Amino acid sequence: TCALPISLFNNLTSDYLFFRADYGVSKKLTLSVATGYYLNKSLIETDNSDTISSKGLGDLIIFPRYSVYNKISNFKRTEIALGLGLKMPLGTHKDSTLVYSDEWIGDIYSLNPPTVQTTNGSNDFMFYSFFFQEYQKRKLRLFMTTLYVDKGFNSLGIKYGDYASLGLFASKTILRNWGLTTQIKIERVGRIQSAKNVDLIVYNIDPNSTGSKKVFFTPQLSYSQNGISVFATSEIPLYQYLNGTQVGSQNQFTVG
């Protein structure tokens, strides 16, 4: 038998402004600070009968990175860097929508599902590593990144799944100012957990439909001139395993 896909909603959309600044504190230490603001984050129900939306600040990310090894020898450069960051919520994770109003009972609100909240509301730790090797004569660069996000419990007693990723990159300069980069990214998201005596169904969360494993292929083409770079990249999912019923990843195209 072949089961038909379940329609979770009719449309999910968001408009997001993101700001990030990096400052070289020293030759080895770089401090990165980032935050974002959702102009709109909306979910339209399957029958188009209701729209749930929110807007506001997301998270503040403070992310220092330190170069523990950097050496150039025989036209080969090798670098190893480590990072330890903190993500703190600036917005609310308890935004709600008016579902019923009566002159006797008053207004009744329902908590928005996690897909429409601007933040998960927890303080999360981020662990990062970077390995880079450049062959200058060949104009070839190989590098690897790892990222692990250890998520905490928010004030509702909800812990969103920890995130882990491994990225393998190969980059080569072609035709003088043009660059071609390919990436294979493997990522894993853990299941959502709850504190004792917390029922996740109350918050529109089915824990059996959380957590995933995915593999992506990401080619990128870039052009650099006088210190300015323009690039186009596409994220293509090669493999996806999602627990329960979830929204999968589709092809993503980015220019910058």
mmCIF file of C-alpha atoms in Angstrom:
data_model
loop_
_atom_site.group_PDB
_atom_site.id
_atom_site.type_symbol
_atom_site.label_atom_id
_atom_site.label_comp_id
_atom_site.label_asym_id
_atom_site.label_seq_id
_atom_site.Cartn_x
_atom_site.Cartn_y
_atom_site.Cartn_z
ATOM 1 C CA THR A 1 0.000 0.000 0.000
ATOM 2 C CA CYS A 2 1.057 3.588 -0.563
ATOM 3 C CA ALA A 3 -0.004 6.252 1.922
ATOM 4 C CA LEU A 4 -0.875 9.703 0.649
ATOM 5 C CA PRO A 5 1.096 12.603 2.169
ATOM 6 C CA ILE A 6 -0.635 14.420 5.011
ATOM 7 C CA SER A 7 -1.235 18.121 4.466
ATOM 8 C CA LEU A 8 -0.060 19.885 7.623
ATOM 9 C CA PHE A 9 -0.978 23.398 6.472
ATOM 10 C CA ASN A 10 -1.659 25.369 3.335
ATOM 11 C CA ASN A 11 1.228 27.833 3.526
ATOM 12 C CA LEU A 12 4.120 28.779 5.836
ATOM 13 C CA THR A 13 6.037 31.986 5.160
ATOM 14 C CA SER A 14 8.412 34.390 6.897
ATOM 15 C CA ASP A 15 10.137 37.712 6.191
ATOM 16 C CA TYR A 16 13.347 38.035 8.193
ATOM 17 C CA LEU A 17 15.974 40.758 8.603
ATOM 18 C CA PHE A 18 19.366 39.464 9.759
ATOM 19 C CA PHE A 19 22.352 41.504 10.957
ATOM 20 C CA ARG A 20 25.833 40.199 11.756
ATOM 21 C CA ALA A 21 29.086 41.998 12.602
ATOM 22 C CA ASP A 22 32.530 40.413 12.950
ATOM 23 C CA TYR A 23 35.450 42.152 14.660
ATOM 24 C CA GLY A 24 39.060 41.001 14.709
ATOM 25 C CA VAL A 25 40.044 41.487 18.348
ATOM 26 C CA SER A 26 43.515 40.171 17.499
ATOM 27 C CA LYS A 27 45.193 38.160 14.751
ATOM 28 C CA LYS A 28 43.864 34.978 16.334
ATOM 29 C CA LEU A 29 40.588 36.029 17.990
ATOM 30 C CA THR A 30 37.443 37.023 16.072
ATOM 31 C CA LEU A 31 34.239 38.105 17.804
ATOM 32 C CA SER A 32 30.950 37.693 15.963
ATOM 33 C CA VAL A 33 27.643 39.223 17.120
ATOM 34 C CA ALA A 34 24.380 38.574 15.277
ATOM 35 C CA THR A 35 20.659 39.116 15.709
ATOM 36 C CA GLY A 36 17.490 39.206 13.609
ATOM 37 C CA TYR A 37 13.954 40.567 13.385
ATOM 38 C CA TYR A 38 10.917 38.823 11.872
ATOM 39 C CA LEU A 39 8.763 41.291 9.942
ATOM 40 C CA ASN A 40 6.193 38.540 9.572
ATOM 41 C CA LYS A 41 5.945 34.818 10.287
ATOM 42 C CA SER A 42 2.638 33.274 9.216
ATOM 43 C CA LEU A 43 0.999 29.873 8.966
ATOM 44 C CA ILE A 44 -2.225 29.388 6.972
ATOM 45 C CA GLU A 45 -4.392 26.402 7.937
ATOM 46 C CA THR A 46 -5.219 23.707 5.369
ATOM 47 C CA ASP A 47 -8.764 24.979 4.787
ATOM 48 C CA ASN A 48 -7.632 28.641 4.602
ATOM 49 C CA SER A 49 -9.963 29.331 7.538
ATOM 50 C CA ASP A 50 -7.373 30.808 9.856
ATOM 51 C CA THR A 51 -3.975 32.512 9.728
ATOM 52 C CA ILE A 52 -1.606 32.394 12.689
ATOM 53 C CA SER A 53 1.111 35.038 12.611
ATOM 54 C CA SER A 54 3.685 36.779 14.759
ATOM 55 C CA LYS A 55 6.556 39.247 14.439
ATOM 56 C CA GLY A 56 9.411 40.575 16.536
ATOM 57 C CA LEU A 57 12.992 40.014 17.596
ATOM 58 C CA GLY A 58 14.599 36.599 17.358
ATOM 59 C CA ASP A 59 17.832 35.710 19.165
ATOM 60 C CA LEU A 60 21.129 37.357 20.069
ATOM 61 C CA ILE A 61 24.174 35.269 19.128
ATOM 62 C CA ILE A 62 27.588 36.013 20.629
ATOM 63 C CA PHE A 63 30.184 33.822 18.944
ATOM 64 C CA PRO A 64 33.951 34.230 19.516
ATOM 65 C CA ARG A 65 36.332 32.087 17.432
ATOM 66 C CA TYR A 66 40.035 31.539 18.111
ATOM 67 C CA SER A 67 42.708 30.375 15.645
ATOM 68 C CA VAL A 68 44.705 27.756 17.533
ATOM 69 C CA TYR A 69 46.993 26.882 14.590
ATOM 70 C CA ASN A 70 47.994 28.809 11.472
ATOM 71 C CA LYS A 71 51.045 27.931 9.396
ATOM 72 C CA ILE A 72 52.251 28.599 5.842
ATOM 73 C CA SER A 73 54.941 26.342 4.380
ATOM 74 C CA ASN A 74 55.894 25.376 0.808
ATOM 75 C CA PHE A 75 52.922 27.265 -0.665
ATOM 76 C CA LYS A 76 50.569 25.365 1.641
ATOM 77 C CA ARG A 77 48.559 27.061 4.394
ATOM 78 C CA THR A 78 46.931 25.179 7.259
ATOM 79 C CA GLU A 79 44.611 26.663 9.872
ATOM 80 C CA ILE A 80 42.602 25.244 12.770
ATOM 81 C CA ALA A 81 40.076 27.378 14.657
ATOM 82 C CA LEU A 82 37.695 26.682 17.545
ATOM 83 C CA GLY A 83 34.612 28.573 18.639
ATOM 84 C CA LEU A 84 32.328 28.691 21.682
ATOM 85 C CA GLY A 85 29.131 30.708 21.399
ATOM 86 C CA LEU A 86 25.941 31.569 23.237
ATOM 87 C CA LYS A 87 22.458 32.119 21.795
ATOM 88 C CA MET A 88 20.037 34.108 23.963
ATOM 89 C CA PRO A 89 16.370 34.897 23.176
ATOM 90 C CA LEU A 90 15.450 38.537 22.623
ATOM 91 C CA GLY A 91 11.889 37.897 21.448
ATOM 92 C CA THR A 92 9.064 35.884 22.965
ATOM 93 C CA HIS A 93 8.436 32.146 22.603
ATOM 94 C CA LYS A 94 4.916 32.473 24.082
ATOM 95 C CA ASP A 95 3.150 34.533 21.413
ATOM 96 C CA SER A 96 -0.554 33.640 21.128
ATOM 97 C CA THR A 97 -3.520 34.223 18.842
ATOM 98 C CA LEU A 98 -7.090 35.242 19.763
ATOM 99 C CA VAL A 99 -9.366 32.259 19.037
ATOM 100 C CA TYR A 100 -12.615 33.281 20.751
ATOM 101 C CA SER A 101 -14.171 36.396 22.229
ATOM 102 C CA ASP A 102 -17.391 36.698 24.229
ATOM 103 C CA GLU A 103 -18.848 39.536 26.281
ATOM 104 C CA TRP A 104 -19.410 37.179 29.227
ATOM 105 C CA ILE A 105 -16.388 34.903 29.006
ATOM 106 C CA GLY A 106 -13.946 37.448 27.596
ATOM 107 C CA ASP A 107 -11.057 36.813 25.218
ATOM 108 C CA ILE A 108 -9.560 33.334 24.842
ATOM 109 C CA TYR A 109 -6.073 32.968 23.354
ATOM 110 C CA SER A 110 -4.248 29.903 22.044
ATOM 111 C CA LEU A 111 -0.446 29.592 22.116
ATOM 112 C CA ASN A 112 1.041 29.687 18.623
ATOM 113 C CA PRO A 113 2.808 26.518 17.400
ATOM 114 C CA PRO A 114 6.641 26.549 17.449
ATOM 115 C CA THR A 115 6.838 27.115 13.672
ATOM 116 C CA VAL A 116 5.344 30.597 14.149
ATOM 117 C CA GLN A 117 7.286 31.686 17.238
ATOM 118 C CA THR A 118 10.226 34.056 16.643
ATOM 119 C CA THR A 119 12.501 32.166 19.080
ATOM 120 C CA ASN A 120 12.562 28.863 20.956
ATOM 121 C CA GLY A 121 13.073 30.808 24.200
ATOM 122 C CA SER A 122 16.068 28.899 25.541
ATOM 123 C CA ASN A 123 19.702 29.779 26.200
ATOM 124 C CA ASP A 124 21.779 27.565 23.916
ATOM 125 C CA PHE A 125 25.517 26.852 23.806
ATOM 126 C CA MET A 126 27.303 26.540 20.445
ATOM 127 C CA PHE A 127 30.521 24.556 19.867
ATOM 128 C CA TYR A 128 32.360 25.105 16.583
ATOM 129 C CA SER A 129 35.511 23.809 14.876
ATOM 130 C CA PHE A 130 37.138 24.751 11.576
ATOM 131 C CA PHE A 131 39.937 23.003 9.673
ATOM 132 C CA PHE A 132 41.346 24.682 6.551
ATOM 133 C CA GLN A 133 44.066 23.731 4.079
ATOM 134 C CA GLU A 134 45.033 25.784 1.025
ATOM 135 C CA TYR A 135 47.290 24.721 -1.824
ATOM 136 C CA GLN A 136 48.293 28.131 -3.172
ATOM 137 C CA LYS A 137 49.916 27.021 -6.445
ATOM 138 C CA ARG A 138 46.886 24.909 -7.359
ATOM 139 C CA LYS A 139 44.484 27.610 -6.082
ATOM 140 C CA LEU A 140 42.676 24.817 -4.267
ATOM 141 C CA ARG A 141 41.177 25.034 -0.773
ATOM 142 C CA LEU A 142 39.842 22.186 1.349
ATOM 143 C CA PHE A 143 38.093 22.792 4.648
ATOM 144 C CA MET A 144 35.816 21.178 7.191
ATOM 145 C CA THR A 145 33.466 22.672 9.777
ATOM 146 C CA THR A 146 31.573 21.147 12.671
ATOM 147 C CA LEU A 147 28.833 22.758 14.744
ATOM 148 C CA TYR A 148 27.013 21.445 17.791
ATOM 149 C CA VAL A 149 24.213 23.409 19.475
ATOM 150 C CA ASP A 150 23.372 22.245 22.991
ATOM 151 C CA LYS A 151 19.864 23.579 23.618
ATOM 152 C CA GLY A 152 18.454 24.275 27.056
ATOM 153 C CA PHE A 153 14.925 24.205 28.482
ATOM 154 C CA ASN A 154 12.813 27.328 28.048
ATOM 155 C CA SER A 155 10.372 28.724 30.619
ATOM 156 C CA LEU A 156 7.586 26.424 29.352
ATOM 157 C CA GLY A 157 9.647 23.333 30.181
ATOM 158 C CA ILE A 158 10.418 22.548 26.521
ATOM 159 C CA LYS A 159 13.842 21.573 25.192
ATOM 160 C CA TYR A 160 14.118 21.646 21.419
ATOM 161 C CA GLY A 161 16.360 18.993 19.893
ATOM 162 C CA ASP A 162 20.127 19.503 19.921
ATOM 163 C CA TYR A 163 21.629 20.284 16.516
ATOM 164 C CA ALA A 164 24.809 18.777 15.046
ATOM 165 C CA SER A 165 26.314 19.318 11.584
ATOM 166 C CA LEU A 166 29.425 18.397 9.622
ATOM 167 C CA GLY A 167 30.404 20.320 6.476
ATOM 168 C CA LEU A 168 33.023 19.166 3.964
ATOM 169 C CA PHE A 169 34.113 21.794 1.412
ATOM 170 C CA ALA A 170 36.297 21.990 -1.694
ATOM 171 C CA SER A 171 36.938 25.358 -3.317
ATOM 172 C CA LYS A 172 38.981 26.302 -6.388
ATOM 173 C CA THR A 173 39.705 29.574 -8.163
ATOM 174 C CA ILE A 174 38.893 29.377 -11.875
ATOM 175 C CA LEU A 175 39.285 31.976 -14.624
ATOM 176 C CA ARG A 176 41.196 34.391 -12.323
ATOM 177 C CA ASN A 177 38.329 36.064 -10.383
ATOM 178 C CA TRP A 178 35.805 33.249 -10.418
ATOM 179 C CA GLY A 179 35.515 30.666 -7.651
ATOM 180 C CA LEU A 180 33.707 27.333 -7.487
ATOM 181 C CA THR A 181 32.879 25.746 -4.122
ATOM 182 C CA THR A 182 31.109 22.474 -3.375
ATOM 183 C CA GLN A 183 29.894 21.304 0.006
ATOM 184 C CA ILE A 184 28.491 18.129 1.482
ATOM 185 C CA LYS A 185 26.653 18.862 4.746
ATOM 186 C CA ILE A 186 25.411 16.210 7.147
ATOM 187 C CA GLU A 187 23.082 17.349 9.913
ATOM 188 C CA ARG A 188 21.142 15.780 12.745
ATOM 189 C CA VAL A 189 18.372 17.319 14.873
ATOM 190 C CA GLY A 190 17.329 15.599 18.087
ATOM 191 C CA ARG A 191 13.782 15.070 19.299
ATOM 192 C CA ILE A 192 11.992 17.688 21.383
ATOM 193 C CA GLN A 193 11.952 16.884 25.105
ATOM 194 C CA SER A 194 9.794 18.150 27.955
ATOM 195 C CA ALA A 195 10.326 18.682 31.627
ATOM 196 C CA LYS A 196 8.512 16.475 34.134
ATOM 197 C CA ASN A 197 4.717 16.957 34.198
ATOM 198 C CA VAL A 198 4.775 19.051 30.973
ATOM 199 C CA ASP A 199 2.381 17.848 28.252
ATOM 200 C CA LEU A 200 3.714 18.940 24.851
ATOM 201 C CA ILE A 201 0.322 18.444 23.175
ATOM 202 C CA VAL A 202 -0.896 21.541 25.032
ATOM 203 C CA TYR A 203 1.700 23.525 23.066
ATOM 204 C CA ASN A 204 0.760 22.034 19.665
ATOM 205 C CA ILE A 205 3.831 19.762 19.654
ATOM 206 C CA ASP A 206 3.875 16.038 18.843
ATOM 207 C CA PRO A 207 7.279 14.822 20.142
ATOM 208 C CA ASN A 208 7.084 11.741 17.897
ATOM 209 C CA SER A 209 7.117 14.069 14.881
ATOM 210 C CA THR A 210 10.368 15.828 15.789
ATOM 211 C CA GLY A 211 13.989 15.048 15.030
ATOM 212 C CA SER A 212 15.643 14.355 11.687
ATOM 213 C CA LYS A 213 18.772 13.318 9.780
ATOM 214 C CA LYS A 214 19.652 15.015 6.464
ATOM 215 C CA VAL A 215 22.402 15.217 3.852
ATOM 216 C CA PHE A 216 22.747 18.220 1.519
ATOM 217 C CA PHE A 217 24.854 19.003 -1.555
ATOM 218 C CA THR A 218 25.609 22.715 -1.971
ATOM 219 C CA PRO A 219 27.417 24.079 -5.048
ATOM 220 C CA GLN A 220 28.411 27.758 -5.073
ATOM 221 C CA LEU A 221 29.701 30.061 -7.814
ATOM 222 C CA SER A 222 31.335 33.355 -6.818
ATOM 223 C CA TYR A 223 33.027 36.352 -8.425
ATOM 224 C CA SER A 224 35.449 38.649 -6.574
ATOM 225 C CA GLN A 225 36.829 42.021 -7.648
ATOM 226 C CA ASN A 226 38.457 44.793 -5.568
ATOM 227 C CA GLY A 227 37.482 43.228 -2.254
ATOM 228 C CA ILE A 228 33.810 42.716 -3.193
ATOM 229 C CA SER A 229 32.341 39.248 -3.767
ATOM 230 C CA VAL A 230 29.084 38.247 -5.433
ATOM 231 C CA PHE A 231 27.868 34.664 -5.141
ATOM 232 C CA ALA A 232 25.045 32.299 -6.021
ATOM 233 C CA THR A 233 24.468 29.010 -4.231
ATOM 234 C CA SER A 234 21.903 26.219 -4.175
ATOM 235 C CA GLU A 235 21.217 23.789 -1.323
ATOM 236 C CA ILE A 236 20.025 20.448 -2.686
ATOM 237 C CA PRO A 237 18.783 17.730 -0.278
ATOM 238 C CA LEU A 238 20.242 14.306 -1.111
ATOM 239 C CA TYR A 239 18.817 12.332 1.812
ATOM 240 C CA GLN A 240 16.194 13.023 4.463
ATOM 241 C CA TYR A 241 14.899 10.923 7.337
ATOM 242 C CA LEU A 242 12.235 12.642 9.415
ATOM 243 C CA ASN A 243 10.536 11.106 12.439
ATOM 244 C CA GLY A 244 6.731 11.016 12.238
ATOM 245 C CA THR A 245 5.064 13.655 10.068
ATOM 246 C CA GLN A 246 7.121 16.777 9.394
ATOM 247 C CA VAL A 247 7.920 19.375 6.776
ATOM 248 C CA GLY A 248 10.854 18.254 4.646
ATOM 249 C CA SER A 249 13.550 20.397 3.042
ATOM 250 C CA GLN A 250 13.311 21.434 -0.590
ATOM 251 C CA ASN A 251 15.827 22.994 -2.976
ATOM 252 C CA GLN A 252 16.989 26.395 -1.755
ATOM 253 C CA PHE A 253 18.595 29.065 -3.935
ATOM 254 C CA THR A 254 20.509 32.039 -2.534
ATOM 255 C CA VAL A 255 22.299 35.051 -4.038
ATOM 256 C CA GLY A 256 24.358 37.563 -2.098
#
